[in-house]
mmCIF file of C-alpha atoms and ligand atoms in Angstrom:
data_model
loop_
_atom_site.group_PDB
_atom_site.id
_atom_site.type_symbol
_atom_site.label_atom_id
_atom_site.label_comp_id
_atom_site.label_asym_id
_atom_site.label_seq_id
_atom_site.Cartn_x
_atom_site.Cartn_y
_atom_site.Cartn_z
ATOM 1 C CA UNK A 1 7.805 107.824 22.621
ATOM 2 C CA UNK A 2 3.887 106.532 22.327
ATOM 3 C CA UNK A 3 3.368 106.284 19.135
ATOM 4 C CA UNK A 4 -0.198 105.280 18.286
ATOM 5 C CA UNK A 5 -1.474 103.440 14.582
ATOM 6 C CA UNK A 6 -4.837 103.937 13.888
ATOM 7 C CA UNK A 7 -5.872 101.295 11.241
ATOM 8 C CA UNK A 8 -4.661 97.641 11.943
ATOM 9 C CA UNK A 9 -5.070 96.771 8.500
ATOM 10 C CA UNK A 10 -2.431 95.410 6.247
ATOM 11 C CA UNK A 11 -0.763 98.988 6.465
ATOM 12 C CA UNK A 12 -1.007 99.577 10.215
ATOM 13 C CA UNK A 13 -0.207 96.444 11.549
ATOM 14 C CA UNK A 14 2.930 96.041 9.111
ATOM 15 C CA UNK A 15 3.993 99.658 10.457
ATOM 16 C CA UNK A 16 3.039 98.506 14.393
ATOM 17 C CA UNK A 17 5.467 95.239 13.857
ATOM 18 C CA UNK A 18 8.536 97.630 12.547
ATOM 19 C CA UNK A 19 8.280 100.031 14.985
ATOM 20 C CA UNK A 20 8.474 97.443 17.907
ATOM 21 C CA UNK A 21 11.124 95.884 15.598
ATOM 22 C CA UNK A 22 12.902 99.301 15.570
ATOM 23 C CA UNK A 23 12.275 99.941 19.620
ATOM 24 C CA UNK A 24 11.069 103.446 18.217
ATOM 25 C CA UNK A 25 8.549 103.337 21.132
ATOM 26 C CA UNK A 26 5.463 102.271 23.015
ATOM 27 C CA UNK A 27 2.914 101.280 20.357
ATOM 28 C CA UNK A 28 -1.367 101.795 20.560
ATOM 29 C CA UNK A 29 -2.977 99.946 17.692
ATOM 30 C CA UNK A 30 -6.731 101.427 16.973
ATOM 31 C CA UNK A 31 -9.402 99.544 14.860
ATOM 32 C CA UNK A 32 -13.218 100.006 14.875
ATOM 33 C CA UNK A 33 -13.238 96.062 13.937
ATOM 34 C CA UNK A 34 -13.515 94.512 17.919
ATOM 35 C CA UNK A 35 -10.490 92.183 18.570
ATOM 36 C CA UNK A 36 -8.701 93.074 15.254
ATOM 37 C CA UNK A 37 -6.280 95.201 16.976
ATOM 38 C CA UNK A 38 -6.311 93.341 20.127
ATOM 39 C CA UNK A 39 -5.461 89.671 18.168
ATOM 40 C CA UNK A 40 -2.454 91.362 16.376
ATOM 41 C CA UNK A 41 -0.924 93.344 19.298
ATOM 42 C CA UNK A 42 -1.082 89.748 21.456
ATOM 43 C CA UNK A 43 0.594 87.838 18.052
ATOM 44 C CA UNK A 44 2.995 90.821 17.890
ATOM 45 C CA UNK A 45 4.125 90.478 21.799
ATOM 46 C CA UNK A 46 4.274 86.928 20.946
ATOM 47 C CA UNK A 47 6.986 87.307 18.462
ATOM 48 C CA UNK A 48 8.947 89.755 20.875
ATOM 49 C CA UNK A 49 10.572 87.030 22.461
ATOM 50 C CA UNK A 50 12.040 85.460 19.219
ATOM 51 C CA UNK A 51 12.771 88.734 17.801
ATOM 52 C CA UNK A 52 14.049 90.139 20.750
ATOM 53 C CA UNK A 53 12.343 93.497 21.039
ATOM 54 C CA UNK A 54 10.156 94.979 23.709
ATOM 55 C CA UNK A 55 6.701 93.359 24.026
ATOM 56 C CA UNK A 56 5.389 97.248 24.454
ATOM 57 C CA UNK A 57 2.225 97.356 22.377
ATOM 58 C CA UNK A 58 -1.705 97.480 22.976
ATOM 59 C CA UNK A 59 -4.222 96.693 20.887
ATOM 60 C CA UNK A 60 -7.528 98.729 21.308
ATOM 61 C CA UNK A 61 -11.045 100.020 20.449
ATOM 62 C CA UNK A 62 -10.787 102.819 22.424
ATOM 63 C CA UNK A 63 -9.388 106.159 21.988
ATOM 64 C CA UNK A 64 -8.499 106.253 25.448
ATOM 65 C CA UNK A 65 -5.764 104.372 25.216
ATOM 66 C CA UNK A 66 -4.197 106.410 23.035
ATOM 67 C CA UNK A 67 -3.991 109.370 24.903
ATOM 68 C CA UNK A 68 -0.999 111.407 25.183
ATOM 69 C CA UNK A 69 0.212 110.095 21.931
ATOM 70 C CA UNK A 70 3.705 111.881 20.510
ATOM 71 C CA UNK A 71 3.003 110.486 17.120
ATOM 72 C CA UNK A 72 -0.320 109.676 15.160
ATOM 73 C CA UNK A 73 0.030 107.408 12.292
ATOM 74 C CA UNK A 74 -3.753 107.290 10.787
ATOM 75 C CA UNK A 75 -4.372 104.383 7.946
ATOM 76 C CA UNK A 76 -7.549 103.881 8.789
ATOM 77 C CA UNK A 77 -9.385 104.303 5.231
ATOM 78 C CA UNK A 78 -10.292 102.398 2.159
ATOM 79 C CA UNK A 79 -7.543 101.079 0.299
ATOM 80 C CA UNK A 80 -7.570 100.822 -3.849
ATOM 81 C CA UNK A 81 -9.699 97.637 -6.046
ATOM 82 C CA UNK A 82 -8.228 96.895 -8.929
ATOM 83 C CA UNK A 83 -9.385 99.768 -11.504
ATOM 84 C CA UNK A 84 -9.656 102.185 -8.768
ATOM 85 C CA UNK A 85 -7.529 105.990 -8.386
ATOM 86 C CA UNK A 86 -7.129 107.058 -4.748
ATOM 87 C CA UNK A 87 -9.163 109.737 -5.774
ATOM 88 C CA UNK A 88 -12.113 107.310 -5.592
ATOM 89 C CA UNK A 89 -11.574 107.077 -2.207
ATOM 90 C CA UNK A 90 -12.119 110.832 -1.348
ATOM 91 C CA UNK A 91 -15.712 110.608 -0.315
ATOM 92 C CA UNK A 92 -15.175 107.366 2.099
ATOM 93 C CA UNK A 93 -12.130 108.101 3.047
ATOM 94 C CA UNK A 94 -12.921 111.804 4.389
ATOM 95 C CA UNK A 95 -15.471 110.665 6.617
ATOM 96 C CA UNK A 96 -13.411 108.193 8.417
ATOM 97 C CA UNK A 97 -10.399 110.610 8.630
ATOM 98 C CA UNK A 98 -12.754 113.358 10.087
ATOM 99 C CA UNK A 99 -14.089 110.198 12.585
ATOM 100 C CA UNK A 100 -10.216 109.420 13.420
ATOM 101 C CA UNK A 101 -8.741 112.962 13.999
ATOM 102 C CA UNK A 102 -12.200 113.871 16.253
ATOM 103 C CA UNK A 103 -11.117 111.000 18.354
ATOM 104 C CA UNK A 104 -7.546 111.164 18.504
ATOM 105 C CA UNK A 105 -6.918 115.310 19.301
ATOM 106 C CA UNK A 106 -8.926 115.916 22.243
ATOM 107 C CA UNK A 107 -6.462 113.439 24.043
ATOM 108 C CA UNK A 108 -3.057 113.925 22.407
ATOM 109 C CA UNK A 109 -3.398 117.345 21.767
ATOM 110 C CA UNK A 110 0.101 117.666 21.582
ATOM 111 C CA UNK A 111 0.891 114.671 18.859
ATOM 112 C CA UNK A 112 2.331 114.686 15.558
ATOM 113 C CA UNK A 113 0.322 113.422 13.103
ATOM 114 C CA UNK A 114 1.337 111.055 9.643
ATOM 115 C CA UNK A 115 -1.378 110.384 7.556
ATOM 116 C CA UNK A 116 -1.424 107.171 5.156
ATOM 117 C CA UNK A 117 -4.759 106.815 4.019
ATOM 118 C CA UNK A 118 -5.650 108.112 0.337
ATOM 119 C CA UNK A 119 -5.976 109.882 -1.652
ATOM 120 C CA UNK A 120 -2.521 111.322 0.324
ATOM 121 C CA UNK A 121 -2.704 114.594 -0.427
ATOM 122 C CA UNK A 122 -6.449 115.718 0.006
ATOM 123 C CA UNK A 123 -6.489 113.517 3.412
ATOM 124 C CA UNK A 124 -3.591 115.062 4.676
ATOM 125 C CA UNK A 125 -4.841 118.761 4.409
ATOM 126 C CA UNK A 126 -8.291 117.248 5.616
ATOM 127 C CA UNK A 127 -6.268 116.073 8.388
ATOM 128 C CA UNK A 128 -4.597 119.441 9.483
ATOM 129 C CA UNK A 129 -7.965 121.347 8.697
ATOM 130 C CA UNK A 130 -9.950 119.065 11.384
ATOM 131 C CA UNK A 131 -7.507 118.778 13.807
ATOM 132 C CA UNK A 132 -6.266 122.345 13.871
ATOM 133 C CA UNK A 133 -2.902 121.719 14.517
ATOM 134 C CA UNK A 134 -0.290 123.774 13.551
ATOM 135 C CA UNK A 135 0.749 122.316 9.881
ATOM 136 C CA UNK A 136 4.177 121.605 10.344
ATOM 137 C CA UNK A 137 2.973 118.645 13.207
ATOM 138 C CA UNK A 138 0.590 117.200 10.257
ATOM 139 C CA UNK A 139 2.438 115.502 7.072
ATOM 140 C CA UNK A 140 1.630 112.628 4.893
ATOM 141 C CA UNK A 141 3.493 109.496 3.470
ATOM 142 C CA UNK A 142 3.970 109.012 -0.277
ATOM 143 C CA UNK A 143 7.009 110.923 -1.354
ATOM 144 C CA UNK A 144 9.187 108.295 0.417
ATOM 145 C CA UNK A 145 7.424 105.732 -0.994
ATOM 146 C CA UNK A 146 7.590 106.889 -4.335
ATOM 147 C CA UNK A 147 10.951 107.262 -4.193
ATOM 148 C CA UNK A 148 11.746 104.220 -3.086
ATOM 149 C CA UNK A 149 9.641 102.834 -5.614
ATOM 150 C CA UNK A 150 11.873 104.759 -7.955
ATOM 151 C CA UNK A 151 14.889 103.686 -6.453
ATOM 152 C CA UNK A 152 14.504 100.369 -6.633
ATOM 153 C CA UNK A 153 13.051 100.089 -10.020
ATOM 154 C CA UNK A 154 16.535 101.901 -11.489
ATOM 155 C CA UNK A 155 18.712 99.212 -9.115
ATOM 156 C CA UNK A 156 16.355 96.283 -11.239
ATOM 157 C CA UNK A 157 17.244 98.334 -14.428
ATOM 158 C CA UNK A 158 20.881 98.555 -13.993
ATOM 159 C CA UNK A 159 21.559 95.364 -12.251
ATOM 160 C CA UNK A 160 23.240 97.200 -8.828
ATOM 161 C CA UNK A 161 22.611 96.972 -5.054
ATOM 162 C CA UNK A 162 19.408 99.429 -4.257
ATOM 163 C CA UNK A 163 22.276 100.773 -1.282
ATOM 164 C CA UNK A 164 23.795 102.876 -4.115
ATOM 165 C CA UNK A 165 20.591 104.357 -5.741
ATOM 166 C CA UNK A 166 19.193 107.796 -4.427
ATOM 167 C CA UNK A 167 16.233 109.689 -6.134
ATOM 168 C CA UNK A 168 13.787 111.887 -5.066
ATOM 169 C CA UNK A 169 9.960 112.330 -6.632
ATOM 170 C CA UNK A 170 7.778 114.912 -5.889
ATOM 171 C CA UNK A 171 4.568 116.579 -6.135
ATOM 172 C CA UNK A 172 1.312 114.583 -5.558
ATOM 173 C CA UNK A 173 0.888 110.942 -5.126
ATOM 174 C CA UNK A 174 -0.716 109.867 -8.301
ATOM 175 C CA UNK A 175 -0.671 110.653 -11.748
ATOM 176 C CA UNK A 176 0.990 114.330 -10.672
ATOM 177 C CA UNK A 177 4.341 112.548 -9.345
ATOM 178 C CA UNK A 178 7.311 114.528 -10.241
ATOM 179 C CA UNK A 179 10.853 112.509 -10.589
ATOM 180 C CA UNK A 180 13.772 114.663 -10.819
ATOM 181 C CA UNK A 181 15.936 112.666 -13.616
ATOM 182 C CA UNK A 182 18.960 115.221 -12.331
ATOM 183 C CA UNK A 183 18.218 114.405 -8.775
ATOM 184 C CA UNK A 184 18.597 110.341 -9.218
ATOM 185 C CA UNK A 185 22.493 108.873 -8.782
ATOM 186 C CA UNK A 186 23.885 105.624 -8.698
ATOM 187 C CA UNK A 187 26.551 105.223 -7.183
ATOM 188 C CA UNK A 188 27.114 108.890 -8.181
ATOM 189 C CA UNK A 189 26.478 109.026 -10.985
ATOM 190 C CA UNK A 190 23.462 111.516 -12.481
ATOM 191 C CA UNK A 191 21.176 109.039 -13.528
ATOM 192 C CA UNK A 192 20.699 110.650 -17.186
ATOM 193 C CA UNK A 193 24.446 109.345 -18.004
ATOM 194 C CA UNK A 194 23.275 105.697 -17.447
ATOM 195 C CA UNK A 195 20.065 105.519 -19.155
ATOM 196 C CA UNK A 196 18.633 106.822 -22.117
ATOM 197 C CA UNK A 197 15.634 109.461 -22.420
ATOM 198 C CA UNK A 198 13.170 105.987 -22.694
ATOM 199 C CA UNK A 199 14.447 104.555 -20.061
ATOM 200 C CA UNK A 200 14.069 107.498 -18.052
ATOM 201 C CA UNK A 201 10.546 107.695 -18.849
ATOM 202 C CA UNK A 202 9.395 104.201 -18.170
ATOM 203 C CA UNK A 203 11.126 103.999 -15.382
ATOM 204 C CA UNK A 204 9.268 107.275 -14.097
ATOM 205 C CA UNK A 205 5.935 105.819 -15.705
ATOM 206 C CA UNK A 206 6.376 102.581 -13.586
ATOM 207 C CA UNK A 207 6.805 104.860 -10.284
ATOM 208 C CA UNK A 208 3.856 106.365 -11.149
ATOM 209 C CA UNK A 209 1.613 103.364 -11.847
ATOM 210 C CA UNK A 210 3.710 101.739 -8.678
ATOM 211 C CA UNK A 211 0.401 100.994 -6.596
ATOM 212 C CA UNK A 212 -1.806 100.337 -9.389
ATOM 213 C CA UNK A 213 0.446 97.592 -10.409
ATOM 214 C CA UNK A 214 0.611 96.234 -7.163
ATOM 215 C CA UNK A 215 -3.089 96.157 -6.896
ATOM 216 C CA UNK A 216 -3.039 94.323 -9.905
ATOM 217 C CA UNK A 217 -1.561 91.439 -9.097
ATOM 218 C CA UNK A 218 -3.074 91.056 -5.830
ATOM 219 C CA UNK A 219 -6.627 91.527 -7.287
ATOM 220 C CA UNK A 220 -7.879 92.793 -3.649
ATOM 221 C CA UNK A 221 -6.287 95.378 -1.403
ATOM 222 C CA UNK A 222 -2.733 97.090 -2.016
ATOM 223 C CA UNK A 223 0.545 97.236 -0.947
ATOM 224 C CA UNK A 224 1.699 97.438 2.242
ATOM 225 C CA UNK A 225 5.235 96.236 2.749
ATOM 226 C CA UNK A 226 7.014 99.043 1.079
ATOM 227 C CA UNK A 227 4.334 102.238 2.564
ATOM 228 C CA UNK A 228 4.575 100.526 6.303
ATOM 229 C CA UNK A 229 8.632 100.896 5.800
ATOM 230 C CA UNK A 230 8.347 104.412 4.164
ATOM 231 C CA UNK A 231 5.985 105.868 7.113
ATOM 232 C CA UNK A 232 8.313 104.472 9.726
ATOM 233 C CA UNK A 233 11.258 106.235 8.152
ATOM 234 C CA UNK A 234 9.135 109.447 8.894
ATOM 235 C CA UNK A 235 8.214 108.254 12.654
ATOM 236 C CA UNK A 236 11.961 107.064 13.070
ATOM 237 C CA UNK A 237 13.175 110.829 12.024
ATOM 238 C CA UNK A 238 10.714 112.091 14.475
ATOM 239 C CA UNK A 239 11.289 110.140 17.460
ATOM 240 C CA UNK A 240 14.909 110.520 17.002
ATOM 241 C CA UNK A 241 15.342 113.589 15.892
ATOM 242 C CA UNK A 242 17.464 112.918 13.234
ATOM 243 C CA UNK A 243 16.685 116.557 11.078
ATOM 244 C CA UNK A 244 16.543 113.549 7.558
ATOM 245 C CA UNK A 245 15.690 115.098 4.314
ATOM 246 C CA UNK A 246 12.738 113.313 3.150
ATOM 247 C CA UNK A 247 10.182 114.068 0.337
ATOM 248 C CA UNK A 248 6.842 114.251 2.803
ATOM 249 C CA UNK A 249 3.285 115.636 1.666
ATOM 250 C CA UNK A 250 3.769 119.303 4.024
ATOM 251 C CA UNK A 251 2.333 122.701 3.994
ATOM 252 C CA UNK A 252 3.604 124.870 1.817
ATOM 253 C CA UNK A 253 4.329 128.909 3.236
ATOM 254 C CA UNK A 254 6.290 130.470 -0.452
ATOM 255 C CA UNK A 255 8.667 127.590 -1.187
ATOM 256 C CA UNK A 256 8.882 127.044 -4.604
ATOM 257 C CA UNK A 257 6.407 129.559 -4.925
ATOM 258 C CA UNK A 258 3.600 127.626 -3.723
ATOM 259 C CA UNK A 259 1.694 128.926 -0.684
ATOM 260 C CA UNK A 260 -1.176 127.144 1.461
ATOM 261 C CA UNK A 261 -1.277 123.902 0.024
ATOM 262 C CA UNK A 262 -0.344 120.619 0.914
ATOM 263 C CA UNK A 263 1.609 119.118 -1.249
ATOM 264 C CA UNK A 264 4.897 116.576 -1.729
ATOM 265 C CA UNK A 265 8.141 118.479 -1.289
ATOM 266 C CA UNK A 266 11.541 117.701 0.767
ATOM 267 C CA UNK A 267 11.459 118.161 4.315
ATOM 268 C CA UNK A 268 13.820 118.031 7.222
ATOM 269 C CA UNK A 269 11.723 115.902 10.264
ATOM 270 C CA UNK A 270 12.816 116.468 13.743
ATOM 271 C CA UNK A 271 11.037 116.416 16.658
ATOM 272 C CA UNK A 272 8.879 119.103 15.874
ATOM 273 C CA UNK A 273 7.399 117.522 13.050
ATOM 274 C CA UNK A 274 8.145 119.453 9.629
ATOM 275 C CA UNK A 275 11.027 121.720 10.413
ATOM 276 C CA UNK A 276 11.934 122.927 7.301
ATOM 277 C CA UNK A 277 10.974 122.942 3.815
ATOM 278 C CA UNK A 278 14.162 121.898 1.330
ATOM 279 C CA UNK A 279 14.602 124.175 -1.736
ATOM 280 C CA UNK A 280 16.324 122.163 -4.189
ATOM 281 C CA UNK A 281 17.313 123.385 -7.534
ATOM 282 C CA UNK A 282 14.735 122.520 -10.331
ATOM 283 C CA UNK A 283 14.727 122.882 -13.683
ATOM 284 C CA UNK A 284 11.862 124.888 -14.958
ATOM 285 C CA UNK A 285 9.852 122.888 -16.504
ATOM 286 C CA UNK A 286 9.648 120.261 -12.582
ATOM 287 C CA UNK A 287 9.104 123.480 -11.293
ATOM 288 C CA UNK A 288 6.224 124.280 -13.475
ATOM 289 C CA UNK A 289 4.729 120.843 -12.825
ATOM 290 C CA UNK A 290 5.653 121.222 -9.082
ATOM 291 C CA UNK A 291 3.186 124.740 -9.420
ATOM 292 C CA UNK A 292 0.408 122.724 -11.295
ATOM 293 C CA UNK A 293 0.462 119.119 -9.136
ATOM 294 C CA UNK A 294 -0.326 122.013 -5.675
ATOM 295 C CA UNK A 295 -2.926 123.607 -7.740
ATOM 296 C CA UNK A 296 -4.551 120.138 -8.811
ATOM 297 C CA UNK A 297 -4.477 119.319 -4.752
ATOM 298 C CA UNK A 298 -5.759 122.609 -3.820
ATOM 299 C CA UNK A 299 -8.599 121.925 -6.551
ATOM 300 C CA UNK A 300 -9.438 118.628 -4.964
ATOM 301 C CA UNK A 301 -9.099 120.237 -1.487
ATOM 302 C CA UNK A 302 -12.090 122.594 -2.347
ATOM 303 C CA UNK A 303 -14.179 119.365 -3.245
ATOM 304 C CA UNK A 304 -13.975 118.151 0.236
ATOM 305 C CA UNK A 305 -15.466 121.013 1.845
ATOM 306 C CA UNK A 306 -18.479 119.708 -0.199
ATOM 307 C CA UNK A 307 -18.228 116.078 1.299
HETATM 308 N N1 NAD B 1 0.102 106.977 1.263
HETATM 309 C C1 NAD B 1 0.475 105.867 0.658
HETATM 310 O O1 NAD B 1 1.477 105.820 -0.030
HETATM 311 C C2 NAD B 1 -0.347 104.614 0.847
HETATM 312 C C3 NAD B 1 0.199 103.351 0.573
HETATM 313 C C4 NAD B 1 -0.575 102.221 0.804
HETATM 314 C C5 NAD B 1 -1.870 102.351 1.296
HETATM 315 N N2 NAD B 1 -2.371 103.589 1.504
HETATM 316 C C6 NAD B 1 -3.734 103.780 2.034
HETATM 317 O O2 NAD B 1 -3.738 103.404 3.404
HETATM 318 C C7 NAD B 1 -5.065 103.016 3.780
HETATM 319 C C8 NAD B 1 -5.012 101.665 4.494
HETATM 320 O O3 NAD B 1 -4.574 100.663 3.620
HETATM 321 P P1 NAD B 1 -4.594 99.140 4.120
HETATM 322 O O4 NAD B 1 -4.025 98.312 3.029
HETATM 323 O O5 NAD B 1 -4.019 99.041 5.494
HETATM 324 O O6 NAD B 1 -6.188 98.899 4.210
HETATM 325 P P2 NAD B 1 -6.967 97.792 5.067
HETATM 326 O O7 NAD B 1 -8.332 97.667 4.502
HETATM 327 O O8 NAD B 1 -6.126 96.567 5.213
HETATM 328 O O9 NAD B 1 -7.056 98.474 6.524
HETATM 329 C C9 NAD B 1 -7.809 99.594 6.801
HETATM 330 C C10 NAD B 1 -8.229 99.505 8.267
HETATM 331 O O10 NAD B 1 -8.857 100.750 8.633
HETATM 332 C C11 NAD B 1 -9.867 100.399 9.577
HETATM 333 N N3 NAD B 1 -10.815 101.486 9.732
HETATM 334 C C12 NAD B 1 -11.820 101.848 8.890
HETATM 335 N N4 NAD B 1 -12.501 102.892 9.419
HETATM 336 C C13 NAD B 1 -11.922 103.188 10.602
HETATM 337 C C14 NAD B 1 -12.169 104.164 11.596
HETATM 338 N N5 NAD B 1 -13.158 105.061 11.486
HETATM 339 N N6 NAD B 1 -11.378 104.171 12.691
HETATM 340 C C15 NAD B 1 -10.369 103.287 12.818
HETATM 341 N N7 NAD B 1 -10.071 102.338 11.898
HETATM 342 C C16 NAD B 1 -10.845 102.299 10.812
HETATM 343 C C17 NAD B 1 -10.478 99.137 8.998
HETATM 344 O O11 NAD B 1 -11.235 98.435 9.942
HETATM 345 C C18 NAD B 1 -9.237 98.377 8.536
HETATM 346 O O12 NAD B 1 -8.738 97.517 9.571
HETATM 347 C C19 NAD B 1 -5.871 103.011 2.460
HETATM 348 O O13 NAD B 1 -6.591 104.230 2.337
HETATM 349 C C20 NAD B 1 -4.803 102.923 1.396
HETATM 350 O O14 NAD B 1 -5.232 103.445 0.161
HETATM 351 C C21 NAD B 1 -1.639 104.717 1.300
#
């Protein structure tokens, strides 16, 4: 696989380092900034030797390079200040995401493409729109992160191993996050049996507010630890075909009754990108707030054609 990054900010280069890690494939890492990508793909190769994977990465200004790429991961973008919503980012954001996909389709015309960069939801349908790619080979990252934000959060609560936790959130990546209380186990176990309605809904609250809180503390830039892990748990479904369930930001043909929109929902990844969209069984009032978070996107979508 070539997998290309482009961003080799804190996000892109933290993704580059655990796909070499993970041998998932040849890596590309893309900046505008000269030498950025170049300095970390020579400090990455550097490590190879101690950590024992393949030295197989280049660091580049030039879309050449990247050519023939199976799998676009774009976090090139502004990320949050403290005080900020993604949605601040929208104007910024969509120029450089319009600069990155003009770049990156004419030579990988074939690729898959993961978008990072915020706000998730509008730049991944900005994505598909300028690349014209068919939708199911353009996706974005949150839902993974979300839910691992989730997950983790209810292991902290309850004193257990993360390993047992599952949970799933949907919806968009912001304020519109859905968590499905009936969806979360540990060990098991519903959730709802373990914790009481409050709990529930700090817990969910905290998910929400994940990045914001993260931003927070680290008074300039945002996370990048926990997204880096959750894109390359998309890319490693991909490159290996694995057909994993995971809540990804997709196109939307009737599921759910939601049509044309991007917008978070379960997914099977293969090597075909989005394969299938999972129906699982909501109550009505997540599937009401499923309905409303696509028609908050599709609102913001509209905006962009404005940008
Ligand atoms: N989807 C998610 O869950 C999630 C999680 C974390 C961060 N993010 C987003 O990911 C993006 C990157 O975050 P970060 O912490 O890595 O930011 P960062 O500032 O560390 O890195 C961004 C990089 O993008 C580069 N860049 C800017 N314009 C470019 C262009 N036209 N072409 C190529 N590269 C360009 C910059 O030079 C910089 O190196 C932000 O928009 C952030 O909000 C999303």
């Amino acid at each position: 696989m070539k997998i290309t990054v482009v961003g080799s900010g804190f996000v892109g280069q933290t993704a580059a380092m655990r796909i070499l890690e993970r041998g998932l494939g040849d890596v590309v890492l893309i900046d505008i900034i000269e030498g950025k990508p170049q300095g970390l793909a020579l400090d990455l190769k550097e490590a190879a030797p101690v950590e024992g994977y393949e030295p197989s990465i280049v660091g580049t200004n030039d879309y050449a390079e990247t050519a023939d790429s199976d799998i676009v991961v774009i976090t090139a973008g502004f990320p949050r200040q403290p005080g900020m919503s993604r949605m601040d980012l929208l104007g910024k954001n969509a120029a450089i995401m319009r600069d990155v996909v003009a770049n990156v389709v004419p030579g990988s015309p074939d690729a898959i493409l993961i978008v990072v960069s915020n706000p998730l939801d509008e730049m991944t349908a900005l994505a598909a729109e300028a690349s014209g790619f068919p939708k199911e080979r353009v996706m974005g990252m949150a839902g993974v992160l979300d839910s691992a934000r989730l997950r983790y959060f209810i292991a902290e609560e309850l004193g257990v191993s993360t390993t047992g936790v599952e949970a799933i959130t949907l919806g968009s990546h912001g304020d519109a996050m859905i968590a499905l209380p009936r969806h979360a186990t540990v060990n098991g176990t519903p959730l709802p049996e373990l914790v009481d309605e409050a709990a529930l809904d700090r817990l969910f609250q905290r998910t929400r507010d994940g990045g914001a809180e993260i931003v927070g503390l680290l008074k300039s830039g945002s996370a990048y630890y926990a997204p880096s892990a959750s894109v390359v748990a998309m890319v490693d479904a991909i490159a290996h075909d694995t057909k994993t369930i995971l809540p990804v930001c997709a196109w939307t043909t009737g599921q759910y009754g939601i049509d044309d929109v991007y917008v978070g929902v379960p997914a099977r990844l293969g090597r075909k990108g989005v394969e299938e969209i999972v129906e699982l069984d909501l109550t009505d009032g997540e599937l009401t707030a499923l309905r409303a978070a696509a028609e908050g996107i599709r609102t913001k979508c509209k905006d962009l054609a404005a940008i």
